[in-house]
Coordinates of C-alpha atoms in Angstrom, one line a residue:
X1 CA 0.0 0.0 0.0
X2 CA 1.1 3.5 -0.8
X3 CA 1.4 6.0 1.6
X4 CA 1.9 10.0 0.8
X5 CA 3.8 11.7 2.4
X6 CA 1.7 14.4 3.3
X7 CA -1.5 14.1 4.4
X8 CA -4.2 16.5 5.3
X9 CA -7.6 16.4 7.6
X10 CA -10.0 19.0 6.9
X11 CA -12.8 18.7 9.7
X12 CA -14.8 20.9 11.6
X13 CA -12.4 22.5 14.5
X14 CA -13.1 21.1 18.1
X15 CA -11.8 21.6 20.9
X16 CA -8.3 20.0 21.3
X17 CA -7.4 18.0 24.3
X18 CA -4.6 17.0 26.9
X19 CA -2.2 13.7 26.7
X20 CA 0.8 12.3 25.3
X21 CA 3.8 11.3 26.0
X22 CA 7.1 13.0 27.6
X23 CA 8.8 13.3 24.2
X24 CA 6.1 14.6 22.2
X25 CA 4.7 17.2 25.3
X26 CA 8.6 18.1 24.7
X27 CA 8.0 18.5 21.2
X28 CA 5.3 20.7 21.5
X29 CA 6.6 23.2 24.3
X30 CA 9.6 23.4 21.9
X31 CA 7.4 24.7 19.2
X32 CA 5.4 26.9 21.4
X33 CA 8.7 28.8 21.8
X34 CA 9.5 29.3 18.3
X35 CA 5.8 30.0 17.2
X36 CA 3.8 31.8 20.5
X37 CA 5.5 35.4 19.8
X38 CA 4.0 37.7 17.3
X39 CA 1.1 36.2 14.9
X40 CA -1.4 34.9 17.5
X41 CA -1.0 38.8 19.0
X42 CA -1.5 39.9 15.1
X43 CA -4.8 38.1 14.9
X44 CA -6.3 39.0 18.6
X45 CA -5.4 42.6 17.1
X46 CA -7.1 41.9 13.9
X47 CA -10.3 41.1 15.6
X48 CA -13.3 42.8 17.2
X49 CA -14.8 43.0 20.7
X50 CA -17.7 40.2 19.9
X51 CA -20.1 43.3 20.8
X52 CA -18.7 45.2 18.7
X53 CA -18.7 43.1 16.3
X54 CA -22.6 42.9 16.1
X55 CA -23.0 46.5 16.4
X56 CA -20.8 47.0 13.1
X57 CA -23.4 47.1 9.8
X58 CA -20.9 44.5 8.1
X59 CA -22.0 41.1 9.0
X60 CA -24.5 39.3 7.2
X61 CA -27.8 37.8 8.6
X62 CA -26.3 34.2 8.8
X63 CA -23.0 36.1 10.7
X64 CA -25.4 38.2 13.2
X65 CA -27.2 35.3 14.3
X66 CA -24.4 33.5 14.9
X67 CA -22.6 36.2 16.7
X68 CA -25.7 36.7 18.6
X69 CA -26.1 32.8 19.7
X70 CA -22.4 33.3 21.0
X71 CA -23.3 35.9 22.8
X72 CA -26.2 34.3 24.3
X73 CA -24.0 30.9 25.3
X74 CA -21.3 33.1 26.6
X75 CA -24.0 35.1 28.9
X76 CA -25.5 31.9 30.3
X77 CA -22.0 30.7 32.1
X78 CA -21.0 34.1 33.0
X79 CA -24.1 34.3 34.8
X80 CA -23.9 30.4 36.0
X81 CA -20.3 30.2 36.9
X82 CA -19.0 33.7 37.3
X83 CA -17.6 34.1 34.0
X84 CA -17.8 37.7 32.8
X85 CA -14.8 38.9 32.5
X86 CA -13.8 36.5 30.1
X87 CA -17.1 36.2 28.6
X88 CA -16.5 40.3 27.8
X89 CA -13.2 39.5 26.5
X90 CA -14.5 37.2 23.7
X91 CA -14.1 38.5 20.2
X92 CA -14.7 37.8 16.3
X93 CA -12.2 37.2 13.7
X94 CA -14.0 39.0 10.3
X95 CA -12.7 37.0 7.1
X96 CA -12.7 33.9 5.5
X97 CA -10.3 31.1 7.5
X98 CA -10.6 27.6 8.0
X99 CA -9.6 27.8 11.9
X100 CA -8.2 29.6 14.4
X101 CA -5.0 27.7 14.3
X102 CA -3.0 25.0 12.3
X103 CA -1.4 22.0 13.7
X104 CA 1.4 20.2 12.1
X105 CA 3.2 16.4 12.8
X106 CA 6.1 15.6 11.4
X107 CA 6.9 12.6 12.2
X108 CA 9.9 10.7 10.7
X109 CA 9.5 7.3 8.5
X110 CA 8.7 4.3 9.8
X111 CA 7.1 5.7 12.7
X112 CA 4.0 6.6 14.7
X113 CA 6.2 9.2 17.1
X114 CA 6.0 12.8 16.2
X115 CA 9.9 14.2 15.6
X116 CA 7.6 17.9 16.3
X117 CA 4.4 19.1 16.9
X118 CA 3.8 22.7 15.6
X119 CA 0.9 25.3 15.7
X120 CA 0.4 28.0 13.2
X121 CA -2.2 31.0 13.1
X122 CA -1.1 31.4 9.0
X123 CA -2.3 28.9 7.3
X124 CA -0.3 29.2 4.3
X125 CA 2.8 29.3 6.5
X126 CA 1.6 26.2 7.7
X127 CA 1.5 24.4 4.6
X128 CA 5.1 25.7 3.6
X129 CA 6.3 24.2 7.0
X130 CA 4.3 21.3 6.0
X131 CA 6.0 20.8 2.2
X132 CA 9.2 21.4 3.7
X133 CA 9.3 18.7 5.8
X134 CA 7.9 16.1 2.9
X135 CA 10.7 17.0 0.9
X136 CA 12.9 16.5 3.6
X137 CA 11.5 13.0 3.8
X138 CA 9.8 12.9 6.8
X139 CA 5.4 12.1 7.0
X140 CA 3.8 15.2 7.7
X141 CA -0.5 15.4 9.0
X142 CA -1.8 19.4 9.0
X143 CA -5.1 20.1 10.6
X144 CA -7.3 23.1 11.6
X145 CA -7.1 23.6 15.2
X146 CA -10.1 25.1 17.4
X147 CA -8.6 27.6 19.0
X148 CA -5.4 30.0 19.5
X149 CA -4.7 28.7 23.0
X150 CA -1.8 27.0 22.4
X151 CA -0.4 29.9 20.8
X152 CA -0.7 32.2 24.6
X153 CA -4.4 33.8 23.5
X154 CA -7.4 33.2 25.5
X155 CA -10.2 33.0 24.7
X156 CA -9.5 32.6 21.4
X157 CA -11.1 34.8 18.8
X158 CA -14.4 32.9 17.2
X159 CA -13.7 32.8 13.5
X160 CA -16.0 32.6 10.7
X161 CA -15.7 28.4 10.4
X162 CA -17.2 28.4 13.5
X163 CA -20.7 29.2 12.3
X164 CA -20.5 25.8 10.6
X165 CA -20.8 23.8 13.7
X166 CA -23.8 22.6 15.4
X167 CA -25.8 24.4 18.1
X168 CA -24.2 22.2 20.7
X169 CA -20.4 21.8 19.4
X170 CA -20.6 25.6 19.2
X171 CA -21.7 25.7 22.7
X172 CA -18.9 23.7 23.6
X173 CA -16.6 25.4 21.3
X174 CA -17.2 29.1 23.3
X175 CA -17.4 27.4 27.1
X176 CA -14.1 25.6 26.4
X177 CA -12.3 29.1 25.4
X178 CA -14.1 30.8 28.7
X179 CA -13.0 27.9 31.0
X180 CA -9.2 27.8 29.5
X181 CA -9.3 31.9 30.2
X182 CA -10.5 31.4 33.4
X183 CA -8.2 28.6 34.6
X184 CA -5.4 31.1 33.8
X185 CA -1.7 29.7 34.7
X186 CA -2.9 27.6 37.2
X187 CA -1.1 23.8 36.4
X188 CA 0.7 23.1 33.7
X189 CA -0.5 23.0 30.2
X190 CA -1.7 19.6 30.1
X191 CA -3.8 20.4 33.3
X192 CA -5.5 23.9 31.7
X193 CA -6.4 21.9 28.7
X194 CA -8.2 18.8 30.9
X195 CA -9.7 21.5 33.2
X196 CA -11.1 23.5 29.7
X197 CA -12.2 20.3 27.8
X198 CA -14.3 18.7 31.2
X199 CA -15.8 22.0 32.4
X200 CA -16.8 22.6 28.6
X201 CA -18.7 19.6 28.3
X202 CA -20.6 19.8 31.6
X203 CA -21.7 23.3 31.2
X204 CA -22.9 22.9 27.4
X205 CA -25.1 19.6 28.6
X206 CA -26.1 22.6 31.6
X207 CA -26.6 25.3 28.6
X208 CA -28.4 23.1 26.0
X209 CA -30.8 21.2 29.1
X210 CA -31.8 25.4 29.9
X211 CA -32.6 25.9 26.4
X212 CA -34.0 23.2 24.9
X213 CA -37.3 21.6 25.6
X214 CA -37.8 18.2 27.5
X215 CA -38.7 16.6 23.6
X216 CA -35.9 17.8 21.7
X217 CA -33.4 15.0 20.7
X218 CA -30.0 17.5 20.3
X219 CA -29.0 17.0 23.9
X220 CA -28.9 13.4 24.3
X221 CA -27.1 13.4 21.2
X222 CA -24.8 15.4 22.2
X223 CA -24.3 13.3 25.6
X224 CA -24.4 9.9 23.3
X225 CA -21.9 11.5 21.1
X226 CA -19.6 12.2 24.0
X227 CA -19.6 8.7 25.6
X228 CA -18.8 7.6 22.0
X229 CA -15.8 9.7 21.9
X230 CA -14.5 8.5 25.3
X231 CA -14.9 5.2 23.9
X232 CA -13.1 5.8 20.6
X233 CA -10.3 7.5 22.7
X234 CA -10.1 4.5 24.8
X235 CA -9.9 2.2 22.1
X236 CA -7.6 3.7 19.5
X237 CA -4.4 3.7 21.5
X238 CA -4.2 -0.4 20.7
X239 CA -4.7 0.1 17.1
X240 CA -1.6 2.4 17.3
X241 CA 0.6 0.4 19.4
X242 CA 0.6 -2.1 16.6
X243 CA 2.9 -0.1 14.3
X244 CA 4.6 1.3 17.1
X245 CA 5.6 -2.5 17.9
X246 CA 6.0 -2.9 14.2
X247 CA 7.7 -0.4 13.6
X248 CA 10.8 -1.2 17.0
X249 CA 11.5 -4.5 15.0
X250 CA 15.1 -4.3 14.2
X251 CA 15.8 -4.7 11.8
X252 CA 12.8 -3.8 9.8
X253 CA 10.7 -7.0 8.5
X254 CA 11.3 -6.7 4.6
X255 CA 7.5 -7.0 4.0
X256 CA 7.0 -4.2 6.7
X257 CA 4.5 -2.5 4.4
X258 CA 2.3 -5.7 4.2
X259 CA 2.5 -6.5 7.6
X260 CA 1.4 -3.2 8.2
X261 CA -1.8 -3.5 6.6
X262 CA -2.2 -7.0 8.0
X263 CA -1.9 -5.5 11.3
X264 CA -4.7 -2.5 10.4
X265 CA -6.8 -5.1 9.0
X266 CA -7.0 -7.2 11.5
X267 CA -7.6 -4.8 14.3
X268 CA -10.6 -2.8 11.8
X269 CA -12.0 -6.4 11.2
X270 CA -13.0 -7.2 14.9
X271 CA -13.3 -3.2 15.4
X272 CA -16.4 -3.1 12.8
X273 CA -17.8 -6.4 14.6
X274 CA -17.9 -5.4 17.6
X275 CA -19.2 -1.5 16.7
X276 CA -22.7 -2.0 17.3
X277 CA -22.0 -3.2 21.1
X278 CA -19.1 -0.2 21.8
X279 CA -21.1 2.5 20.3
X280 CA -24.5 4.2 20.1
X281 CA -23.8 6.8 17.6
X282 CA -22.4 6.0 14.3
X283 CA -19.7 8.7 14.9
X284 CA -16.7 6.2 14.4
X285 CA -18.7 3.4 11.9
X286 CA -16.5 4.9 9.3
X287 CA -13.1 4.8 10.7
X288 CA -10.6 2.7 9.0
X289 CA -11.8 2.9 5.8
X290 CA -9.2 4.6 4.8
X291 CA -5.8 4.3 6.6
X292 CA -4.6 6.7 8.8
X293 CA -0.9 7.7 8.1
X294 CA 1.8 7.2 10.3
X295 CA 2.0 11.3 11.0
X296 CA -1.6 10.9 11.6
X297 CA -1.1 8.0 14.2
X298 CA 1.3 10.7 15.6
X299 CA -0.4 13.4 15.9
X300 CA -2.8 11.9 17.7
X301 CA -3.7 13.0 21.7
X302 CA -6.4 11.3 24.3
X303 CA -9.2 13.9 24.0
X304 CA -10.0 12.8 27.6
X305 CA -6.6 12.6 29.5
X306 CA -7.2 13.8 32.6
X307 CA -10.4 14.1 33.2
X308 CA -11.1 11.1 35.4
X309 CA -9.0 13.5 38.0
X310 CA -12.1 15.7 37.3
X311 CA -14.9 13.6 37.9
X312 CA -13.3 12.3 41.0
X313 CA -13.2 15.9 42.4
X314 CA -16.9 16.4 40.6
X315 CA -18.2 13.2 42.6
X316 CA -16.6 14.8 46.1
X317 CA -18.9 17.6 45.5
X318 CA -22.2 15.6 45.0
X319 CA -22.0 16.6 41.2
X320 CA -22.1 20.1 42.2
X321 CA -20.5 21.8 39.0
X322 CA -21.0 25.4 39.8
X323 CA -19.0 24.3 43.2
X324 CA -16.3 22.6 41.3
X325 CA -15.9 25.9 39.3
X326 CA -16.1 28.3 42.2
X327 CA -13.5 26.0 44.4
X328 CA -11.0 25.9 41.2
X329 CA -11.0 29.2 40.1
X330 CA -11.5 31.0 43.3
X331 CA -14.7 32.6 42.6

């Protein structure tokens, strides 16, 4: 089987997570260094106050009502979990971009360990980064990233992509940039970014269970969609430790390639039996039909590292959130 290269992902940005190992958490504070100064500051300047923002006669219709739905999410945990100051800090991006952010693996042949992990707020800068490394022969996997945070901004601006998501992951997409805020320089990164991801999810299931009305499907969807995604994250780590095993044999099997697929195959063949007892959505039916890249094993982080620290200190509470927030940030 042929593999490229480079390879790209194009989905809808989400929220990124927490995890990994020592050497790629190395990686990435490495990058930070080289890419934090300068551009991320460009864009926050390039933006508008999200009030301001809808009082300017520019935005479209479709633009106002999402601007005025973010305002409206942002409001509801100010109010519920002391939030204002960062909701007032929120802001709009005008233009035409993909994401907030870029994300680039490089990881070098044969393996499913990223050499580097870097995040861009140009996109085409990005890309160049990205060719570069190809034609230096390493596997390279770029991505749109949800938000500026790992570039030193928060809350990151909301950019026009973001009207694309649904009326929950947009829910989740502004409580995860007011909760990062919030949490400040408390813990290391790692900690900030489990903080932001569990205190998203449980105030969006808080915001859409406000909103919506006892008959509406969208928040046990949402809920179902989760569970699914702990269970993909809890999954996926084996499929990848079968290259990584692969991929230590030394010296290299000469059918390595074959093997490889054998060893995908295999895994997606009791994967897709099993689906309908793992899952309730069909969120992940289609995974596997076609092959991740090595970058893209990589590049790839536990969405959910960390938060069983969080639900621990959740359950001590009696599943008190707004206490959970008011004890962790002080408030």
């Amino acid at each position: 089987m042929k593999h490229d290269n480079t390879r790209e992902r194009r989905p809808a940005p989400s929220a990124p997570s927490a995890g990994g190992a020592a050497a790629f958490a190395a990686a990435v504070m490495a990058t930070l260094l080289l890419c934090s100064c300068g551009p991320a500051g460009a864009l926050r300047a390039a933006s508008r106050p999200l009030e301001g923002a809808l009082k300017d006669s520019a935005p479209d219709a479709g633009t106002r009502r999402f601007l005025e739905t973010v305002r409206g999410i942002a409001a509801f945990s100010a109010d519920k979990y002391g939030l204002g100051a960062e909701a007032a800090a929120l802001r709009f991006l005008p233009g035409d971009r993909a994401a907030p952010c870029f994300r680039l693996t490089v990881a070098p042949p044969r393996s499913v360990e990223p050499r580097s992990v870097s995040y861009f707020s140009d996109e085409a800068k990005a890309r160049k980064a990205a060719e570069k490394a190809g034609r230096a022969g390493d596997i390279v996997f770029l991505e749109p990233w949800g938000s500026l945070a790992p570039l030193g901004l928060a809350p990151s601006p909301l950019v026009s992509s973001d009207a694309a998501l649904g009326y929950d992951r947009l829910a989740e997409r502004v409580n995860y940039e007011l909760f990062y805020a919030a949490f400040g320089k408390r813990g290391d990164a790692a900690t900030r970014e489990s903080f932001a991801a569990f205190a998203a999810e449980e105030a969006t299931a808080a915001y859409l269970a406000s909103k919506l009305t006892p008959a509406s499907p969208l928040l046990g969807n949402y809920l179902a969609e989760k569970r699914d995604e702990r269970t993909f994250a809890a999954l996926f780590p084996d499929y990848r430790s079968r290259f990584k095993g692969l991929y230590g044999q030394s010296p290299p099997p000469p059918d390595l390639v074959a093997l490889r697929d054998f060893l995908s195959e295999t895994w997606l063949r009791d994967y897709r039996v099993n689906y309908p007892n793992r899952f309730i959505t069909n969120k992940y039916k289609d995974f596997g039909r076609e092959m991740p890249s090595d970058a893209e094993l990589a590049a790839w982080r536990d969405p959910f590292a960390g938060r069983a620290a969080w639900v621990r200190r959740l359950a001590e509470l009696g599943g008190d959130f707004p206490a959970l927030v008011r004890r962790e940030l002080g408030r």
